[in-house]
Amino acid sequence: RRPWPCRRSTAPAPAAPTIALADEVMAYLQRRRLEGFAQGLADFGVECLHDLDEMTDADLTGMGFKELHRRRIHDKSYGNQE
């Protein structure tokens, strides 16, 4: 079973590149201090949290993620501590 449901939008893609990530994805990135990668992830096609699980280290490295960033994005518990 996958940990997150994927809620894909049925709206057409925007004509101009803008950050178009679901609120749950933006919150996930913010908890991990990775919101600076939001535009790149949106351009890559990320629409929901499940999409992040499908990204490889090569995909992330190509977007400018450093080793620490790659660890944060795949660590489900990061940022959930009080």
CSV table of N, CA, C and O in Angstrom, one decimal:
chain,number,residue,atom,x,y,z
A,1,ARG,N,0.8,-1.2,0.0
A,1,ARG,CA,0.0,0.0,0.0
A,1,ARG,C,0.9,1.2,0.0
A,1,ARG,O,1.8,1.3,0.7
A,2,ARG,N,0.5,2.2,-0.8
A,2,ARG,CA,1.3,3.4,-0.9
A,2,ARG,C,0.9,4.3,0.3
A,2,ARG,O,-0.3,4.4,0.7
A,3,PRO,N,1.9,5.1,0.8
A,3,PRO,CA,1.6,5.9,2.0
A,3,PRO,C,0.7,7.1,1.7
A,3,PRO,O,0.1,7.6,2.6
A,4,TRP,N,0.7,7.6,0.5
A,4,TRP,CA,-0.1,8.8,0.2
A,4,TRP,C,-1.0,8.6,-1.0
A,4,TRP,O,-0.6,8.1,-2.0
A,5,PRO,N,-2.2,9.1,-0.9
A,5,PRO,CA,-3.1,9.0,-2.0
A,5,PRO,C,-2.6,10.1,-3.0
A,5,PRO,O,-2.1,11.1,-2.7
A,6,CYS,N,-2.8,9.8,-4.3
A,6,CYS,CA,-2.4,10.7,-5.4
A,6,CYS,C,-3.7,11.3,-5.9
A,6,CYS,O,-4.6,10.7,-6.5
A,7,ARG,N,-3.8,12.6,-5.7
A,7,ARG,CA,-5.0,13.4,-6.2
A,7,ARG,C,-4.6,14.2,-7.4
A,7,ARG,O,-4.1,15.3,-7.2
A,8,ARG,N,-4.8,13.7,-8.6
A,8,ARG,CA,-4.3,14.4,-9.8
A,8,ARG,C,-5.4,15.4,-10.2
A,8,ARG,O,-6.6,15.2,-10.1
A,9,SER,N,-4.9,16.5,-10.7
A,9,SER,CA,-5.8,17.6,-11.1
A,9,SER,C,-6.3,17.3,-12.5
A,9,SER,O,-5.6,16.7,-13.4
A,10,THR,N,-7.5,17.6,-12.8
A,10,THR,CA,-8.0,17.4,-14.2
A,10,THR,C,-8.0,18.7,-15.0
A,10,THR,O,-8.4,18.8,-16.1
A,11,ALA,N,-7.4,19.8,-14.4
A,11,ALA,CA,-7.3,21.1,-15.0
A,11,ALA,C,-6.2,21.0,-16.1
A,11,ALA,O,-5.2,20.3,-15.9
A,12,PRO,N,-6.4,21.8,-17.2
A,12,PRO,CA,-5.3,21.8,-18.2
A,12,PRO,C,-4.0,22.4,-17.6
A,12,PRO,O,-4.1,23.3,-16.7
A,13,ALA,N,-2.9,22.1,-18.2
A,13,ALA,CA,-1.6,22.6,-17.7
A,13,ALA,C,-1.6,24.1,-18.0
A,13,ALA,O,-2.1,24.6,-19.1
A,14,PRO,N,-0.9,24.9,-17.2
A,14,PRO,CA,-0.9,26.4,-17.4
A,14,PRO,C,0.0,26.6,-18.6
A,14,PRO,O,1.0,25.9,-18.9
A,15,ALA,N,-0.2,27.7,-19.3
A,15,ALA,CA,0.5,28.1,-20.5
A,15,ALA,C,1.9,28.6,-20.1
A,15,ALA,O,2.9,28.2,-20.8
A,16,ALA,N,2.1,29.3,-19.1
A,16,ALA,CA,3.4,29.8,-18.7
A,16,ALA,C,3.8,29.0,-17.5
A,16,ALA,O,3.0,28.6,-16.7
A,17,PRO,N,5.2,28.8,-17.4
A,17,PRO,CA,5.7,28.0,-16.2
A,17,PRO,C,5.5,28.8,-14.9
A,17,PRO,O,5.9,29.9,-14.7
A,18,THR,N,4.7,28.2,-14.0
A,18,THR,CA,4.5,28.7,-12.7
A,18,THR,C,4.5,27.5,-11.7
A,18,THR,O,4.3,26.4,-12.1
A,19,ILE,N,4.7,27.8,-10.4
A,19,ILE,CA,4.7,26.8,-9.5
A,19,ILE,C,3.2,26.3,-9.3
A,19,ILE,O,2.3,27.1,-9.0
A,20,ALA,N,3.0,25.0,-9.6
A,20,ALA,CA,1.6,24.5,-9.6
A,20,ALA,C,1.6,23.2,-8.9
A,20,ALA,O,1.2,22.1,-9.4
A,21,LEU,N,2.1,23.2,-7.7
A,21,LEU,CA,2.2,22.0,-6.9
A,21,LEU,C,1.0,22.0,-5.9
A,21,LEU,O,0.5,23.0,-5.5
A,22,ALA,N,0.5,20.8,-5.6
A,22,ALA,CA,-0.6,20.6,-4.6
A,22,ALA,C,-0.1,21.1,-3.3
A,22,ALA,O,1.1,21.1,-3.0
A,23,ASP,N,-1.1,21.6,-2.5
A,23,ASP,CA,-0.7,22.1,-1.2
A,23,ASP,C,0.0,21.1,-0.3
A,23,ASP,O,0.9,21.5,0.4
A,24,GLU,N,-0.4,19.8,-0.4
A,24,GLU,CA,0.3,18.8,0.4
A,24,GLU,C,1.7,18.7,0.0
A,24,GLU,O,2.6,18.4,0.8
A,25,VAL,N,2.1,18.8,-1.3
A,25,VAL,CA,3.5,18.8,-1.7
A,25,VAL,C,4.2,20.0,-1.2
A,25,VAL,O,5.4,19.8,-0.7
A,26,MET,N,3.7,21.2,-1.3
A,26,MET,CA,4.3,22.4,-0.9
A,26,MET,C,4.6,22.3,0.7
A,26,MET,O,5.7,22.6,1.1
A,27,ALA,N,3.6,21.8,1.4
A,27,ALA,CA,3.8,21.6,2.9
A,27,ALA,C,4.9,20.6,3.1
A,27,ALA,O,5.7,20.8,4.0
A,28,TYR,N,4.9,19.5,2.4
A,28,TYR,CA,6.0,18.5,2.5
A,28,TYR,C,7.4,19.1,2.3
A,28,TYR,O,8.3,18.9,3.1
A,29,LEU,N,7.5,19.9,1.2
A,29,LEU,CA,8.8,20.6,0.9
A,29,LEU,C,9.2,21.6,2.0
A,29,LEU,O,10.3,21.6,2.4
A,30,GLN,N,8.2,22.3,2.5
A,30,GLN,CA,8.5,23.3,3.5
A,30,GLN,C,9.0,22.7,4.8
A,30,GLN,O,9.9,23.2,5.4
A,31,ARG,N,8.3,21.6,5.2
A,31,ARG,CA,8.8,20.9,6.4
A,31,ARG,C,10.2,20.4,6.3
A,31,ARG,O,10.9,20.3,7.3
A,32,ARG,N,10.6,20.2,5.1
A,32,ARG,CA,12.0,19.7,4.8
A,32,ARG,C,13.0,20.8,4.4
A,32,ARG,O,14.1,20.5,4.0
A,33,ARG,N,12.5,22.0,4.4
A,33,ARG,CA,13.3,23.2,3.9
A,33,ARG,C,13.8,23.0,2.5
A,33,ARG,O,14.9,23.3,2.2
A,34,LEU,N,12.9,22.5,1.6
A,34,LEU,CA,13.2,22.3,0.2
A,34,LEU,C,12.3,23.1,-0.7
A,34,LEU,O,12.2,22.7,-1.9
A,35,GLU,N,11.6,24.1,-0.2
A,35,GLU,CA,10.7,24.8,-1.1
A,35,GLU,C,11.3,25.5,-2.2
A,35,GLU,O,10.7,25.8,-3.2
A,36,GLY,N,12.6,25.7,-2.2
A,36,GLY,CA,13.3,26.3,-3.3
A,36,GLY,C,13.4,25.4,-4.5
A,36,GLY,O,13.6,25.9,-5.6
A,37,PHE,N,13.0,24.1,-4.4
A,37,PHE,CA,13.0,23.2,-5.5
A,37,PHE,C,11.6,23.1,-6.1
A,37,PHE,O,11.3,22.2,-7.0
A,38,ALA,N,10.6,23.8,-5.6
A,38,ALA,CA,9.2,23.7,-6.0
A,38,ALA,C,9.0,23.8,-7.5
A,38,ALA,O,8.3,23.0,-8.1
A,39,GLN,N,9.6,24.9,-8.0
A,39,GLN,CA,9.4,25.1,-9.5
A,39,GLN,C,10.0,24.0,-10.3
A,39,GLN,O,9.3,23.5,-11.2
A,40,GLY,N,11.2,23.5,-10.0
A,40,GLY,CA,11.8,22.4,-10.7
A,40,GLY,C,10.9,21.1,-10.6
A,40,GLY,O,10.8,20.4,-11.6
A,41,LEU,N,10.4,20.9,-9.4
A,41,LEU,CA,9.5,19.7,-9.3
A,41,LEU,C,8.3,19.8,-10.1
A,41,LEU,O,7.8,18.9,-10.7
A,42,ALA,N,7.7,21.0,-10.1
A,42,ALA,CA,6.5,21.2,-10.9
A,42,ALA,C,6.8,21.1,-12.4
A,42,ALA,O,6.0,20.4,-13.1
A,43,ASP,N,7.9,21.6,-12.8
A,43,ASP,CA,8.3,21.5,-14.2
A,43,ASP,C,8.6,20.0,-14.6
A,43,ASP,O,8.3,19.6,-15.7
A,44,PHE,N,9.0,19.2,-13.6
A,44,PHE,CA,9.3,17.8,-13.8
A,44,PHE,C,8.0,17.0,-14.0
A,44,PHE,O,8.0,15.9,-14.6
A,45,GLY,N,6.9,17.6,-13.4
A,45,GLY,CA,5.6,16.9,-13.5
A,45,GLY,C,5.1,16.4,-12.2
A,45,GLY,O,4.1,15.6,-12.2
A,46,VAL,N,5.7,16.7,-11.1
A,46,VAL,CA,5.2,16.3,-9.8
A,46,VAL,C,3.9,16.9,-9.5
A,46,VAL,O,3.7,18.1,-9.6
A,47,GLU,N,2.9,16.1,-9.2
A,47,GLU,CA,1.5,16.5,-9.0
A,47,GLU,C,1.0,16.2,-7.6
A,47,GLU,O,0.1,16.7,-7.1
A,48,CYS,N,1.7,15.1,-7.0
A,48,CYS,CA,1.2,14.7,-5.6
A,48,CYS,C,2.4,14.0,-4.9
A,48,CYS,O,3.5,13.8,-5.5
A,49,LEU,N,2.3,13.7,-3.7
A,49,LEU,CA,3.4,13.2,-2.9
A,49,LEU,C,3.9,11.9,-3.5
A,49,LEU,O,5.1,11.6,-3.4
A,50,HIS,N,3.0,11.1,-4.0
A,50,HIS,CA,3.4,9.8,-4.6
A,50,HIS,C,4.4,10.0,-5.7
A,50,HIS,O,5.3,9.1,-5.9
A,51,ASP,N,4.3,11.0,-6.4
A,51,ASP,CA,5.2,11.3,-7.5
A,51,ASP,C,6.7,11.4,-7.0
A,51,ASP,O,7.6,11.1,-7.7
A,52,LEU,N,6.8,11.9,-5.8
A,52,LEU,CA,8.2,12.1,-5.3
A,52,LEU,C,8.9,10.7,-5.1
A,52,LEU,O,10.1,10.6,-5.3
A,53,ASP,N,8.1,9.7,-4.7
A,53,ASP,CA,8.6,8.4,-4.5
A,53,ASP,C,9.2,7.8,-5.8
A,53,ASP,O,10.0,6.9,-5.8
A,54,GLU,N,8.6,8.3,-6.9
A,54,GLU,CA,9.1,7.7,-8.2
A,54,GLU,C,10.3,8.4,-8.8
A,54,GLU,O,10.9,7.9,-9.8
A,55,MET,N,10.7,9.5,-8.2
A,55,MET,CA,11.9,10.2,-8.6
A,55,MET,C,13.2,9.5,-8.2
A,55,MET,O,13.3,9.0,-7.1
A,56,THR,N,14.1,9.3,-9.1
A,56,THR,CA,15.4,8.7,-8.8
A,56,THR,C,16.4,9.7,-8.3
A,56,THR,O,16.2,10.9,-8.5
A,57,ASP,N,17.5,9.2,-7.7
A,57,ASP,CA,18.6,10.1,-7.3
A,57,ASP,C,19.1,10.9,-8.6
A,57,ASP,O,19.5,12.1,-8.4
A,58,ALA,N,19.1,10.2,-9.7
A,58,ALA,CA,19.6,10.9,-10.9
A,58,ALA,C,18.7,12.1,-11.3
A,58,ALA,O,19.1,13.1,-11.7
A,59,ASP,N,17.4,11.8,-11.2
A,59,ASP,CA,16.4,12.9,-11.5
A,59,ASP,C,16.6,14.1,-10.5
A,59,ASP,O,16.7,15.3,-11.0
A,60,LEU,N,16.8,13.8,-9.2
A,60,LEU,CA,17.0,14.9,-8.2
A,60,LEU,C,18.3,15.6,-8.4
A,60,LEU,O,18.4,16.8,-8.3
A,61,THR,N,19.4,14.8,-8.7
A,61,THR,CA,20.7,15.5,-8.9
A,61,THR,C,20.6,16.4,-10.1
A,61,THR,O,21.2,17.5,-10.1
A,62,GLY,N,19.9,15.9,-11.2
A,62,GLY,CA,19.8,16.8,-12.4
A,62,GLY,C,19.0,18.1,-12.1
A,62,GLY,O,19.2,19.0,-12.9
A,63,MET,N,18.3,18.1,-11.1
A,63,MET,CA,17.5,19.3,-10.7
A,63,MET,C,18.3,20.2,-9.7
A,63,MET,O,17.9,21.2,-9.3
A,64,GLY,N,19.5,19.7,-9.3
A,64,GLY,CA,20.3,20.5,-8.4
A,64,GLY,C,20.3,20.1,-7.0
A,64,GLY,O,20.9,20.8,-6.1
A,65,PHE,N,19.6,19.0,-6.7
A,65,PHE,CA,19.6,18.5,-5.3
A,65,PHE,C,21.0,18.0,-4.9
A,65,PHE,O,21.6,17.2,-5.6
A,66,LYS,N,21.4,18.4,-3.7
A,66,LYS,CA,22.6,17.9,-3.2
A,66,LYS,C,22.3,16.6,-2.4
A,66,LYS,O,21.1,16.3,-2.2
A,67,GLU,N,23.3,15.9,-1.9
A,67,GLU,CA,23.1,14.6,-1.2
A,67,GLU,C,22.1,14.8,0.0
A,67,GLU,O,21.2,14.1,0.2
A,68,LEU,N,22.4,15.9,0.8
A,68,LEU,CA,21.5,16.1,2.0
A,68,LEU,C,20.1,16.4,1.5
A,68,LEU,O,19.1,15.9,2.2
A,69,HIS,N,19.9,17.1,0.5
A,69,HIS,CA,18.5,17.4,0.0
A,69,HIS,C,17.8,16.1,-0.4
A,69,HIS,O,16.6,15.9,-0.2
A,70,ARG,N,18.6,15.2,-1.1
A,70,ARG,CA,18.0,14.0,-1.6
A,70,ARG,C,17.6,13.1,-0.4
A,70,ARG,O,16.5,12.5,-0.4
A,71,ARG,N,18.4,13.1,0.7
A,71,ARG,CA,18.0,12.4,1.9
A,71,ARG,C,16.7,13.0,2.5
A,71,ARG,O,15.8,12.2,3.0
A,72,ARG,N,16.6,14.3,2.6
A,72,ARG,CA,15.4,14.9,3.2
A,72,ARG,C,14.2,14.6,2.4
A,72,ARG,O,13.1,14.4,3.0
A,73,ILE,N,14.2,14.6,1.1
A,73,ILE,CA,13.0,14.5,0.3
A,73,ILE,C,12.5,13.0,0.5
A,73,ILE,O,11.3,12.8,0.4
A,74,HIS,N,13.3,12.1,0.7
A,74,HIS,CA,12.9,10.7,0.8
A,74,HIS,C,12.7,10.2,2.2
A,74,HIS,O,12.1,9.2,2.4
A,75,ASP,N,13.0,11.0,3.2
A,75,ASP,CA,12.8,10.6,4.6
A,75,ASP,C,11.5,11.1,5.1
A,75,ASP,O,11.2,12.2,5.3
A,76,LYS,N,10.6,10.1,5.2
A,76,LYS,CA,9.2,10.4,5.6
A,76,LYS,C,9.0,11.0,6.9
A,76,LYS,O,8.0,11.7,7.2
A,77,SER,N,10.0,10.8,7.8
A,77,SER,CA,9.9,11.3,9.2
A,77,SER,C,10.5,12.7,9.4
A,77,SER,O,10.2,13.4,10.3
A,78,TYR,N,11.3,13.1,8.4
A,78,TYR,CA,12.0,14.4,8.5
A,78,TYR,C,11.0,15.6,8.7
A,78,TYR,O,10.0,15.7,7.9
A,79,GLY,N,11.2,16.4,9.6
A,79,GLY,CA,10.3,17.6,9.7
A,79,GLY,C,9.0,17.3,10.5
A,79,GLY,O,8.2,18.2,10.7
A,80,ASN,N,8.8,16.1,10.9
A,80,ASN,CA,7.6,15.7,11.6
A,80,ASN,C,7.8,15.8,13.1
A,80,ASN,O,6.9,15.6,13.9
A,81,GLN,N,9.0,16.0,13.6
A,81,GLN,CA,9.3,16.1,15.0
A,81,GLN,C,8.8,17.4,15.5
A,81,GLN,O,8.8,18.4,14.9
A,82,GLU,N,8.4,17.4,16.8
A,82,GLU,CA,8.0,18.6,17.5
A,82,GLU,C,9.2,19.3,18.0
A,82,GLU,O,10.1,18.8,18.4
